[in-house]
Amino acid sequence: MRTGASSNSARYDVIVIGAGIQGLSSALQLALRGRRVLVIEKDGPGRHASGVNAGGVRSLWRHPAEIPLARASLEIWRNIEKLLGTDCRYHSNGSLRIAESDHDMARLDERVAELAGLGYEHEEILGQNALRALVPDVAAHCRGGLYSRDEGSASPFHATWGFFERAQSEGVTFLIGNPVSRIERVGAVWRVHAGANRVEADVLINCAGAWGGELARMIGDDVPLEMEAPTMMVTQRVPRFLGPVCGVVSRKLSFKQTGDGTVLIGGGHRGFVDRDAEIATPDPRKLALSARTVSDVFPMMRDVPIARTWCGIEGMTPDHLPVIGPSVAAQDAFHAFGFSAHGFALGPIVGCIIADLVTKGDAELPVAPFAADRF
Amino acid sequence: MKADVMVIGAGPAGLSAATEAARHGLKVMLLDEQASPGGQIYRALARNTPPPAGAPDILGEDYWRGRPLLDAIDQAAVEYVPGATVWTAETDPLTVGYLKDERSFLRAARSLIIATGAYERPVPVPGWTLPGVMSAGAAQILMKAGGAALNGRIVLAGSGPLLQLVTCQLLKSGAEIAGLLETTTTKDYLAAARHLPRALRARDLLRKGLEMRRTIKASGIRVHKGVTNLQCHGKETVDGISFESRGKPDRIEADLVLLHEGVVPHVQMSRLLDLSHEWFEPQRYWRPVVDEWGETSAKGVFIAGDGAGIDGARAAEASGRLAALQAAAQLGALPNAERDEQAGAAFAQKAKEQRIRPLLDHLYRPPAHIVCPEDPSTIVCRCEEVCVRDIHACMETGCDGPNQLKAYSRCGMGPCQGRMCGLTVSELMAKQRGVTPDEVGYYRIRTPIKPIPLSALAAMEADEEVVAS
């Protein structure tokens, strides 16, 4: 792995731990604001959840606390090529939540009413005919859906790698293949030991994803975090039949067709995690369950071959909301982790939030619901 | 119902393993992708009969020699499942998932013997994806399956015993051979020479090899040696092949080009199970690390036959027996002393077959210009049409491992799961970085190792013993 200039003992303004999309986006935004930044990564950029997730760029059906962040992030996604200078395969084909029953439809009504109370109008209810017009191949029993038209999906690897390349060109230094073993507070300085390296900075950012809880403990913050491995599968290429990224109201499913014609199927079924080896493998029984959901909702998929399956290791908080904001126990330290399997879309805005917190001491968007001391 | 021993693959190794395991009263299940037993070497043997006296024996005596293995499996108390495509496996607990008649099954086992054999090393030369260009082994499959003669002007190119054998078989079938282009160099002959004394102790095999060479020579077909710079040409289909022979450019018109550079172990299953592998430098391939019985780094998981390294059909048969004996001993069906007594003949057989290997491995070393193509436009990944140039470009951005390359360029993401490009990608990245392929590593292999229709996955039947997570 190529790294930027590395050194055995060096001083930076900010050290970011973790080269997933949150860490890379934070590093980039800090560099754009003139900070000297070092990113420490134990494996490789986007090696875990950031590089292998479903790639949904969605505000639909999110927890109300995340909506302002998701909507602001969407603004960045729409111009992501301008920010990164590379093609992240961002497509704005909309996201859709499919209702399979009257009960599901009632939940959609509740949702729209709740959002209206908060002043949001981007989620609209589709009746059966509108659903069929949008997604002609949906099963006959489906009753309708909830649709947000101005969002979509991107290629997780290309986007994460795009942030990595852009951060490098903005002068961010990388220390890759070095796990953090110890963090010390020396006066007002953070000293981090990673592999054979000892590096120092004024500010520390924890973007360690599924390992964020362990990192938080190193600086005295106790954040409960479970390691889980959501499963994905992808089919062989099929002729284009689907625009929006689809979910189902009462079952685990995320379903979308990529630019090259393959169909990506996720939804959060858990695979097996080997914590020590840091690898995760899909559970064939869960793959079967996921296949049943797909063949119920999209019967035309039944003959399509599954080409590959995989898992990404992700950190889940008890309330499935991320931890974003200052450390509880320590000065000059911030967290952005625990995105609970839906953080990819937020990556671009989280970088801005972290950079604002570091440089201005405050963020423009409301981050109080994500405080590290809420548990 | 949980099997004591699950065997995957019904070639010589799998057939002998299943037969042997059943002999010790074990409940044996034998899964095979083909419709009839025999693997690649004895493919369709049950349906074919030797030619009458006087008629040419195109397939040769080594093919008909598989008959006793087929007879034995017929007699053995083995649950033989033909047409079963294995798509997943796990070691803990030991589980195998397969596809049969559009349904998927998840079966538990106490021991697993993987006998999935070898496949032909991809030969990524310019134009190798043109219709009319295929592997020598594929041509042999056509001969075994239909007994049909191959039509048109045929050129064979590459190296290895199978290339010689297929040339001889084509000659006997009356096919029109326009040329044999051997990539073996004088240097290879010199390097192989020091392994000759050991090979002399395998006279049978050596005699057969020399006989093939005599047959080829006597036939008068055009033979070029020390061939480099192979390129297949044609618009819709292949119409010729150009090359340099000992530095001199040349070209032969052809309707069918058969490429071959030896065979390499099938490692999809062993990679999926994350078993330990080692790089075998003389033949430039990975093989799973196994002990004398064929047991891998995972307890109770064995590799029998060419899947653990290329030793040929007779050695495969012996290694199948050895794996089954050890499995039987581990499962308490056979005392160790009896295991050792019964293993003697198989160990001897395997050792005898292995004597000629160092000679062959060095004589037929795959050439550097084939395993690591230089022409930027040569396709490496056939499924996703990724060429040498794309891989170099990807490395420019800092991607330096096969798994990153996959995510970046889709190389290796097609239906073949990287079987056709995995070795080439590791070789290319190793050369570019100035390290060994072993340091670069190989693709992480994911379930399913063969594509499985969504409906078959949805209709999965699992053994009770396969513990739910």
CSV table of C-alpha atoms in Angstrom, one decimal, chain A residues 1-2 44-45 47 51 89 155 157-158 161 164-165 168 233 235-237 260 262 265 270 272 279-292 294-295 298 301-311, chain B residues 87-88 90 95 104 106 272 274 383-384 394-400 403-410 412-415 417 433 444 446-448 450-460 462 466-469:
chain,number,residue,atom,x,y,z
A,1,MET,CA,0.0,0.0,0.0
A,2,ARG,CA,1.3,3.4,-1.0
A,44,GLY,CA,-6.4,-0.3,3.9
A,45,PRO,CA,-8.7,2.6,2.8
A,47,ARG,CA,-11.3,-2.1,3.6
A,51,GLY,CA,-15.8,-0.1,0.7
A,89,ARG,CA,-21.0,6.3,-9.9
A,155,SER,CA,-20.3,2.9,-5.7
A,157,PHE,CA,-15.5,1.6,-3.2
A,158,HIS,CA,-15.1,4.2,-5.9
A,161,TRP,CA,-11.2,5.6,-2.9
A,164,PHE,CA,-8.6,8.8,-0.3
A,165,GLU,CA,-7.0,10.1,-3.5
A,168,GLN,CA,-3.7,12.7,-0.6
A,233,MET,CA,-25.2,-10.4,-2.5
A,235,THR,CA,-26.4,-11.2,-9.3
A,236,GLN,CA,-25.0,-11.5,-12.7
A,237,ARG,CA,-25.8,-8.7,-15.1
A,260,ASP,CA,-23.4,-2.3,-15.0
A,262,THR,CA,-25.9,-6.4,-11.7
A,265,ILE,CA,-29.2,-7.3,-2.6
A,270,ARG,CA,-26.1,-10.8,9.7
A,272,PHE,CA,-20.5,-14.6,10.9
A,279,ILE,CA,-13.1,-11.2,8.6
A,280,ALA,CA,-16.7,-11.9,8.1
A,281,THR,CA,-18.5,-14.5,6.1
A,282,PRO,CA,-22.1,-14.8,5.0
A,283,ASP,CA,-24.4,-17.3,6.6
A,284,PRO,CA,-26.0,-19.5,3.9
A,285,ARG,CA,-29.3,-19.7,5.8
A,286,LYS,CA,-29.6,-15.9,5.8
A,287,LEU,CA,-28.7,-15.8,2.1
A,288,ALA,CA,-31.7,-18.2,1.5
A,289,LEU,CA,-33.9,-16.0,3.6
A,290,SER,CA,-32.9,-12.9,1.7
A,291,ALA,CA,-33.4,-14.8,-1.6
A,292,ARG,CA,-36.9,-15.7,-0.5
A,294,VAL,CA,-36.4,-11.0,-3.3
A,295,SER,CA,-38.4,-13.7,-5.1
A,298,PHE,CA,-39.5,-9.2,-7.5
A,301,MET,CA,-35.6,-12.3,-10.3
A,302,ARG,CA,-36.1,-16.0,-9.7
A,303,ASP,CA,-34.0,-17.3,-12.5
A,304,VAL,CA,-31.2,-14.8,-12.1
A,305,PRO,CA,-28.0,-16.3,-10.8
A,306,ILE,CA,-26.3,-15.0,-7.7
A,307,ALA,CA,-22.7,-14.4,-8.6
A,308,ARG,CA,-21.1,-13.4,-5.2
A,309,THR,CA,-21.9,-12.7,-1.6
A,310,TRP,CA,-19.9,-10.9,1.1
A,311,CYS,CA,-20.1,-9.2,4.5
B,87,TRP,CA,-21.6,-23.6,-4.2
B,88,THR,CA,-20.6,-23.1,-0.6
B,90,GLU,CA,-17.9,-24.0,5.9
B,95,THR,CA,-21.0,-28.0,6.0
B,104,SER,CA,-30.1,-26.0,-2.9
B,106,LEU,CA,-27.0,-27.6,3.0
B,272,LEU,CA,-13.3,-20.3,0.3
B,274,ASP,CA,-9.6,-20.1,4.1
B,383,CYS,CA,-15.8,-12.1,-17.9
B,384,GLU,CA,-15.4,-8.3,-17.3
B,394,CYS,CA,-5.4,0.8,-11.3
B,395,MET,CA,-2.0,0.1,-9.6
B,396,GLU,CA,-1.1,3.7,-10.5
B,397,THR,CA,-3.7,5.0,-8.1
B,398,GLY,CA,-2.3,2.9,-5.3
B,399,CYS,CA,-4.4,-0.3,-5.6
B,400,ASP,CA,-1.8,-3.0,-5.1
B,403,ASN,CA,-9.0,-7.6,-3.8
B,404,GLN,CA,-8.7,-3.9,-4.3
B,405,LEU,CA,-8.4,-4.4,-8.0
B,406,LYS,CA,-11.6,-6.3,-7.9
B,407,ALA,CA,-13.5,-3.5,-6.3
B,408,TYR,CA,-11.8,-0.9,-8.5
B,409,SER,CA,-12.1,-2.5,-11.9
B,410,ARG,CA,-14.5,-5.5,-11.5
B,412,GLY,CA,-12.4,-11.2,-11.3
B,413,MET,CA,-16.0,-10.3,-10.4
B,414,GLY,CA,-17.6,-12.3,-13.2
B,415,PRO,CA,-19.4,-15.6,-13.1
B,417,GLN,CA,-15.2,-16.1,-9.8
B,433,ARG,CA,5.7,-4.3,-7.5
B,444,ARG,CA,-10.6,-13.7,-1.5
B,446,ARG,CA,-16.6,-15.8,-1.8
B,447,THR,CA,-19.8,-17.9,-1.7
B,448,PRO,CA,-21.1,-18.9,-4.1
B,450,LYS,CA,-20.4,-21.3,-8.8
B,451,PRO,CA,-23.4,-19.0,-9.6
B,452,ILE,CA,-26.6,-20.2,-8.0
B,453,PRO,CA,-30.1,-19.1,-9.3
B,454,LEU,CA,-32.0,-17.0,-6.7
B,455,SER,CA,-34.9,-19.4,-6.7
B,456,ALA,CA,-32.7,-22.3,-5.8
B,457,LEU,CA,-31.1,-20.4,-3.0
B,458,ALA,CA,-34.6,-19.4,-1.8
B,459,ALA,CA,-35.7,-23.1,-1.8
B,460,MET,CA,-32.9,-24.3,0.5
B,462,ALA,CA,-30.8,-27.7,5.4
B,466,VAL,CA,-26.3,-27.6,10.4
B,467,VAL,CA,-26.7,-25.4,13.4
B,468,ALA,CA,-28.5,-22.1,12.8
B,469,SER,CA,-26.5,-19.1,13.8
